[in-house]
Amino acid sequence: MTGRLSMGSGQPIKLAERRVFSDSFKPLYNEGMSLVERAAEYLDGPGRVEARKLSRMAATLYAAESMRLTTRLMQIASWLLLQRAANSGEMTRDQVASEKSKVRLDTASAPDNAIGWNELPEAFLALVNNSLSLQNLVRLMDEEIYGRNAGMTDMPPPRRSNPVSDQISLLNTAFARG
């Protein structure tokens, strides 16, 4: 199913566009903002406590994945806020299209077979997985409304599968090198 229906005019109806530019957008917006809030609360509270209990490798992975999580959620929130602004008439669709070119909906996650992944707290992993699912949904809606890969670079898969690259990334994070 492509998310498109056709009316008598032969023009396809973009279901994602209908959803974003109507009252049915509110639940998606609320879901996204709620996830941002839950992640912030977790990372500032229970996440700090749980991270102290992790092995050195798992703690490094947790730190790197926390940065990816917050980046992913801030990008999703930016996209949602832009759509809400268009929906409420604060911005035109053209203005939104221009501004959303700064939003990236392609923040990957470490592979679930990375060293230390199985030590990460369950609540943290749930936030990561929920954010990846929401990012995927938002990306698909964005592609339907604005065109495939509009404003995005080549999309990496949701989870990278190169263990060497993953370890180098972890080491760079651990030693604060870019």
PDB file of C-alpha atoms in Angstrom:
ATOM      1  CA  MET A   1       0.000   0.000   0.000  1.00  0.00           C
ATOM      2  CA  THR A   2       1.481   3.294  -1.052  1.00  0.00           C
ATOM      3  CA  GLY A   3      -0.608   5.563   1.143  1.00  0.00           C
ATOM      4  CA  ARG A   4      -2.373   7.053  -1.857  1.00  0.00           C
ATOM      5  CA  LEU A   5      -5.950   6.834  -3.040  1.00  0.00           C
ATOM      6  CA  SER A   6      -7.356   8.331  -6.185  1.00  0.00           C
ATOM      7  CA  MET A   7     -10.556  10.304  -6.483  1.00  0.00           C
ATOM      8  CA  GLY A   8     -12.482  10.786  -9.699  1.00  0.00           C
ATOM      9  CA  SER A   9     -10.067  13.494 -10.909  1.00  0.00           C
ATOM     10  CA  GLY A  10      -7.279  10.961 -11.303  1.00  0.00           C
ATOM     11  CA  GLN A  11      -5.101  12.918  -8.872  1.00  0.00           C
ATOM     12  CA  PRO A  12      -3.773  10.802  -6.005  1.00  0.00           C
ATOM     13  CA  ILE A  13      -4.745  11.750  -2.484  1.00  0.00           C
ATOM     14  CA  LYS A  14      -1.705  11.805  -0.240  1.00  0.00           C
ATOM     15  CA  LEU A  15      -2.853  10.245   3.022  1.00  0.00           C
ATOM     16  CA  ALA A  16       0.200  11.469   4.918  1.00  0.00           C
ATOM     17  CA  GLU A  17      -0.440  15.011   3.750  1.00  0.00           C
ATOM     18  CA  ARG A  18      -4.078  14.756   4.794  1.00  0.00           C
ATOM     19  CA  ARG A  19      -2.988  13.491   8.210  1.00  0.00           C
ATOM     20  CA  VAL A  20      -0.349  16.176   8.767  1.00  0.00           C
ATOM     21  CA  PHE A  21      -2.524  19.060   7.596  1.00  0.00           C
ATOM     22  CA  SER A  22      -5.630  18.142   9.601  1.00  0.00           C
ATOM     23  CA  ASP A  23      -6.744  17.584  13.176  1.00  0.00           C
ATOM     24  CA  SER A  24      -5.588  13.964  12.947  1.00  0.00           C
ATOM     25  CA  PHE A  25      -2.029  15.334  13.220  1.00  0.00           C
ATOM     26  CA  LYS A  26      -2.474  16.073  16.930  1.00  0.00           C
ATOM     27  CA  PRO A  27      -2.036  12.458  18.131  1.00  0.00           C
ATOM     28  CA  LEU A  28       1.218  12.104  16.152  1.00  0.00           C
ATOM     29  CA  TYR A  29       2.458  15.437  17.463  1.00  0.00           C
ATOM     30  CA  ASN A  30       1.548  14.480  21.026  1.00  0.00           C
ATOM     31  CA  GLU A  31       3.226  11.078  20.657  1.00  0.00           C
ATOM     32  CA  GLY A  32       6.448  12.679  19.449  1.00  0.00           C
ATOM     33  CA  MET A  33       6.563  15.356  22.109  1.00  0.00           C
ATOM     34  CA  SER A  34       5.685  12.826  24.796  1.00  0.00           C
ATOM     35  CA  LEU A  35       8.580  10.630  23.683  1.00  0.00           C
ATOM     36  CA  VAL A  36      10.942  13.625  23.852  1.00  0.00           C
ATOM     37  CA  GLU A  37       9.717  14.343  27.383  1.00  0.00           C
ATOM     38  CA  ARG A  38       9.994  10.714  28.535  1.00  0.00           C
ATOM     39  CA  ALA A  39      13.507  10.428  27.140  1.00  0.00           C
ATOM     40  CA  ALA A  40      14.631  13.634  28.845  1.00  0.00           C
ATOM     41  CA  GLU A  41      13.171  12.532  32.159  1.00  0.00           C
ATOM     42  CA  TYR A  42      14.778   9.113  31.876  1.00  0.00           C
ATOM     43  CA  LEU A  43      18.213  10.387  30.834  1.00  0.00           C
ATOM     44  CA  ASP A  44      18.252  13.011  33.601  1.00  0.00           C
ATOM     45  CA  GLY A  45      16.976  10.641  36.282  1.00  0.00           C
ATOM     46  CA  PRO A  46      16.903   6.847  36.264  1.00  0.00           C
ATOM     47  CA  GLY A  47      19.197   6.685  33.244  1.00  0.00           C
ATOM     48  CA  ARG A  48      22.039   8.382  35.109  1.00  0.00           C
ATOM     49  CA  VAL A  49      21.744   5.899  37.958  1.00  0.00           C
ATOM     50  CA  GLU A  50      21.552   2.881  35.661  1.00  0.00           C
ATOM     51  CA  ALA A  51      24.466   4.099  33.506  1.00  0.00           C
ATOM     52  CA  ARG A  52      26.780   4.096  36.551  1.00  0.00           C
ATOM     53  CA  LYS A  53      26.212   0.349  36.932  1.00  0.00           C
ATOM     54  CA  LEU A  54      27.352  -0.496  33.393  1.00  0.00           C
ATOM     55  CA  SER A  55      30.692  -1.961  32.333  1.00  0.00           C
ATOM     56  CA  ARG A  56      33.127   0.439  30.694  1.00  0.00           C
ATOM     57  CA  MET A  57      32.198  -0.695  27.145  1.00  0.00           C
ATOM     58  CA  ALA A  58      28.467  -0.620  27.857  1.00  0.00           C
ATOM     59  CA  ALA A  59      28.809   2.822  29.489  1.00  0.00           C
ATOM     60  CA  THR A  60      30.610   4.112  26.381  1.00  0.00           C
ATOM     61  CA  LEU A  61      27.925   2.626  24.156  1.00  0.00           C
ATOM     62  CA  TYR A  62      25.234   4.122  26.416  1.00  0.00           C
ATOM     63  CA  ALA A  63      26.830   7.573  26.132  1.00  0.00           C
ATOM     64  CA  ALA A  64      27.091   7.366  22.340  1.00  0.00           C
ATOM     65  CA  GLU A  65      23.584   5.967  21.958  1.00  0.00           C
ATOM     66  CA  SER A  66      22.195   8.642  24.311  1.00  0.00           C
ATOM     67  CA  MET A  67      23.612  11.314  22.007  1.00  0.00           C
ATOM     68  CA  ARG A  68      22.085   9.593  18.985  1.00  0.00           C
ATOM     69  CA  LEU A  69      18.753   9.288  20.800  1.00  0.00           C
ATOM     70  CA  THR A  70      18.617  12.956  21.748  1.00  0.00           C
ATOM     71  CA  THR A  71      19.713  14.037  18.257  1.00  0.00           C
ATOM     72  CA  ARG A  72      17.063  11.810  16.667  1.00  0.00           C
ATOM     73  CA  LEU A  73      14.339  13.111  18.984  1.00  0.00           C
ATOM     74  CA  MET A  74      15.277  16.765  18.473  1.00  0.00           C
ATOM     75  CA  GLN A  75      15.119  16.283  14.699  1.00  0.00           C
ATOM     76  CA  ILE A  76      11.717  14.583  14.982  1.00  0.00           C
ATOM     77  CA  ALA A  77      10.477  17.354  17.271  1.00  0.00           C
ATOM     78  CA  SER A  78      11.693  19.986  14.790  1.00  0.00           C
ATOM     79  CA  TRP A  79       9.814  18.284  11.964  1.00  0.00           C
ATOM     80  CA  LEU A  80       6.658  17.991  14.065  1.00  0.00           C
ATOM     81  CA  LEU A  81       6.835  21.657  15.109  1.00  0.00           C
ATOM     82  CA  LEU A  82       7.213  22.733  11.483  1.00  0.00           C
ATOM     83  CA  GLN A  83       4.198  20.674  10.444  1.00  0.00           C
ATOM     84  CA  ARG A  84       2.182  22.085  13.330  1.00  0.00           C
ATOM     85  CA  ALA A  85       3.127  25.611  12.260  1.00  0.00           C
ATOM     86  CA  ALA A  86       1.908  24.866   8.735  1.00  0.00           C
ATOM     87  CA  ASN A  87      -1.227  23.182  10.068  1.00  0.00           C
ATOM     88  CA  SER A  88      -2.105  26.219  12.203  1.00  0.00           C
ATOM     89  CA  GLY A  89      -1.354  28.707   9.417  1.00  0.00           C
ATOM     90  CA  GLU A  90       1.720  30.206  11.122  1.00  0.00           C
ATOM     91  CA  MET A  91       3.867  29.154   8.154  1.00  0.00           C
ATOM     92  CA  THR A  92       3.106  28.356   4.548  1.00  0.00           C
ATOM     93  CA  ARG A  93       3.888  24.909   3.165  1.00  0.00           C
ATOM     94  CA  ASP A  94       6.660  26.493   1.084  1.00  0.00           C
ATOM     95  CA  GLN A  95       8.197  28.042   4.206  1.00  0.00           C
ATOM     96  CA  VAL A  96       8.002  24.693   5.967  1.00  0.00           C
ATOM     97  CA  ALA A  97       9.573  22.927   2.999  1.00  0.00           C
ATOM     98  CA  SER A  98      12.426  25.435   3.057  1.00  0.00           C
ATOM     99  CA  GLU A  99      12.990  25.199   6.820  1.00  0.00           C
ATOM    100  CA  LYS A 100      12.666  21.440   6.973  1.00  0.00           C
ATOM    101  CA  SER A 101      15.679  21.084   4.704  1.00  0.00           C
ATOM    102  CA  LYS A 102      17.672  21.648   7.919  1.00  0.00           C
ATOM    103  CA  VAL A 103      15.972  18.690   9.589  1.00  0.00           C
ATOM    104  CA  ARG A 104      17.579  15.272   9.268  1.00  0.00           C
ATOM    105  CA  LEU A 105      15.432  12.214   9.717  1.00  0.00           C
ATOM    106  CA  ASP A 106      18.233   9.706   9.336  1.00  0.00           C
ATOM    107  CA  THR A 107      19.926   9.370  12.727  1.00  0.00           C
ATOM    108  CA  ALA A 108      21.009   5.746  12.908  1.00  0.00           C
ATOM    109  CA  SER A 109      21.503   3.627  15.976  1.00  0.00           C
ATOM    110  CA  ALA A 110      24.276   1.258  16.941  1.00  0.00           C
ATOM    111  CA  PRO A 111      23.623  -2.348  15.950  1.00  0.00           C
ATOM    112  CA  ASP A 112      21.959  -4.461  18.583  1.00  0.00           C
ATOM    113  CA  ASN A 113      24.907  -6.861  18.464  1.00  0.00           C
ATOM    114  CA  ALA A 114      27.433  -4.158  19.471  1.00  0.00           C
ATOM    115  CA  ILE A 115      29.596  -5.027  22.461  1.00  0.00           C
ATOM    116  CA  GLY A 116      27.710  -3.940  25.578  1.00  0.00           C
ATOM    117  CA  TRP A 117      24.298  -3.655  23.884  1.00  0.00           C
ATOM    118  CA  ASN A 118      22.842  -6.519  25.926  1.00  0.00           C
ATOM    119  CA  GLU A 119      23.873  -4.697  29.124  1.00  0.00           C
ATOM    120  CA  LEU A 120      21.960  -1.520  28.301  1.00  0.00           C
ATOM    121  CA  PRO A 121      18.953  -0.861  30.534  1.00  0.00           C
ATOM    122  CA  GLU A 122      15.631  -2.135  29.204  1.00  0.00           C
ATOM    123  CA  ALA A 123      13.920   1.241  29.662  1.00  0.00           C
ATOM    124  CA  PHE A 124      16.678   2.919  27.643  1.00  0.00           C
ATOM    125  CA  LEU A 125      16.418   0.371  24.839  1.00  0.00           C
ATOM    126  CA  ALA A 126      12.648   0.888  24.740  1.00  0.00           C
ATOM    127  CA  LEU A 127      13.208   4.637  24.229  1.00  0.00           C
ATOM    128  CA  VAL A 128      15.748   3.967  21.471  1.00  0.00           C
ATOM    129  CA  ASN A 129      13.426   1.536  19.684  1.00  0.00           C
ATOM    130  CA  ASN A 130      10.405   3.833  20.044  1.00  0.00           C
ATOM    131  CA  SER A 131      12.416   6.742  18.654  1.00  0.00           C
ATOM    132  CA  LEU A 132      13.576   4.664  15.675  1.00  0.00           C
ATOM    133  CA  SER A 133       9.986   3.614  14.935  1.00  0.00           C
ATOM    134  CA  LEU A 134       8.724   7.184  15.183  1.00  0.00           C
ATOM    135  CA  GLN A 135      11.605   8.459  13.028  1.00  0.00           C
ATOM    136  CA  ASN A 136      10.732   5.871  10.393  1.00  0.00           C
ATOM    137  CA  LEU A 137       7.055   6.884  10.415  1.00  0.00           C
ATOM    138  CA  VAL A 138       7.896  10.593  10.200  1.00  0.00           C
ATOM    139  CA  ARG A 139      10.448   9.966   7.427  1.00  0.00           C
ATOM    140  CA  LEU A 140       7.874   8.020   5.396  1.00  0.00           C
ATOM    141  CA  MET A 141       5.308  10.793   5.851  1.00  0.00           C
ATOM    142  CA  ASP A 142       7.907  13.394   4.918  1.00  0.00           C
ATOM    143  CA  GLU A 143       8.801  11.505   1.744  1.00  0.00           C
ATOM    144  CA  GLU A 144       5.160  11.225   0.747  1.00  0.00           C
ATOM    145  CA  ILE A 145       4.434  14.903   1.364  1.00  0.00           C
ATOM    146  CA  TYR A 146       7.645  16.537   0.156  1.00  0.00           C
ATOM    147  CA  GLY A 147       9.213  13.886  -2.075  1.00  0.00           C
ATOM    148  CA  ARG A 148      11.694  11.092  -1.539  1.00  0.00           C
ATOM    149  CA  ASN A 149      14.805  12.137   0.389  1.00  0.00           C
ATOM    150  CA  ALA A 150      13.814  15.795   0.244  1.00  0.00           C
ATOM    151  CA  GLY A 151      16.476  17.671   2.177  1.00  0.00           C
ATOM    152  CA  MET A 152      18.239  14.504   3.316  1.00  0.00           C
ATOM    153  CA  THR A 153      21.486  12.857   2.387  1.00  0.00           C
ATOM    154  CA  ASP A 154      21.728   9.183   1.551  1.00  0.00           C
ATOM    155  CA  MET A 155      19.830   7.366   4.244  1.00  0.00           C
ATOM    156  CA  PRO A 156      21.787   4.897   6.343  1.00  0.00           C
ATOM    157  CA  PRO A 157      19.949   1.821   7.483  1.00  0.00           C
ATOM    158  CA  PRO A 158      18.314   2.166  10.919  1.00  0.00           C
ATOM    159  CA  ARG A 159      21.085   0.021  12.394  1.00  0.00           C
ATOM    160  CA  ARG A 160      24.619  -0.014  11.051  1.00  0.00           C
ATOM    161  CA  SER A 161      26.176  -3.396  10.499  1.00  0.00           C
ATOM    162  CA  ASN A 162      29.903  -2.573  10.324  1.00  0.00           C
ATOM    163  CA  PRO A 163      31.446  -3.690  13.640  1.00  0.00           C
ATOM    164  CA  VAL A 164      34.809  -2.022  12.918  1.00  0.00           C
ATOM    165  CA  SER A 165      33.167   1.321  12.228  1.00  0.00           C
ATOM    166  CA  ASP A 166      31.043   0.904  15.356  1.00  0.00           C
ATOM    167  CA  GLN A 167      34.088   0.262  17.526  1.00  0.00           C
ATOM    168  CA  ILE A 168      35.949   3.241  16.044  1.00  0.00           C
ATOM    169  CA  SER A 169      32.891   5.398  16.734  1.00  0.00           C
ATOM    170  CA  LEU A 170      32.777   4.154  20.329  1.00  0.00           C
ATOM    171  CA  LEU A 171      36.479   4.860  20.798  1.00  0.00           C
ATOM    172  CA  ASN A 172      36.148   8.334  19.304  1.00  0.00           C
ATOM    173  CA  THR A 173      33.254   9.035  21.645  1.00  0.00           C
ATOM    174  CA  ALA A 174      35.132   7.645  24.640  1.00  0.00           C
ATOM    175  CA  PHE A 175      38.168   9.790  23.927  1.00  0.00           C
ATOM    176  CA  ALA A 176      36.196  12.837  22.695  1.00  0.00           C
ATOM    177  CA  ARG A 177      37.700  12.851  19.229  1.00  0.00           C
ATOM    178  CA  GLY A 178      35.702  13.645  16.074  1.00  0.00           C
TER     179      GLY A 178
END
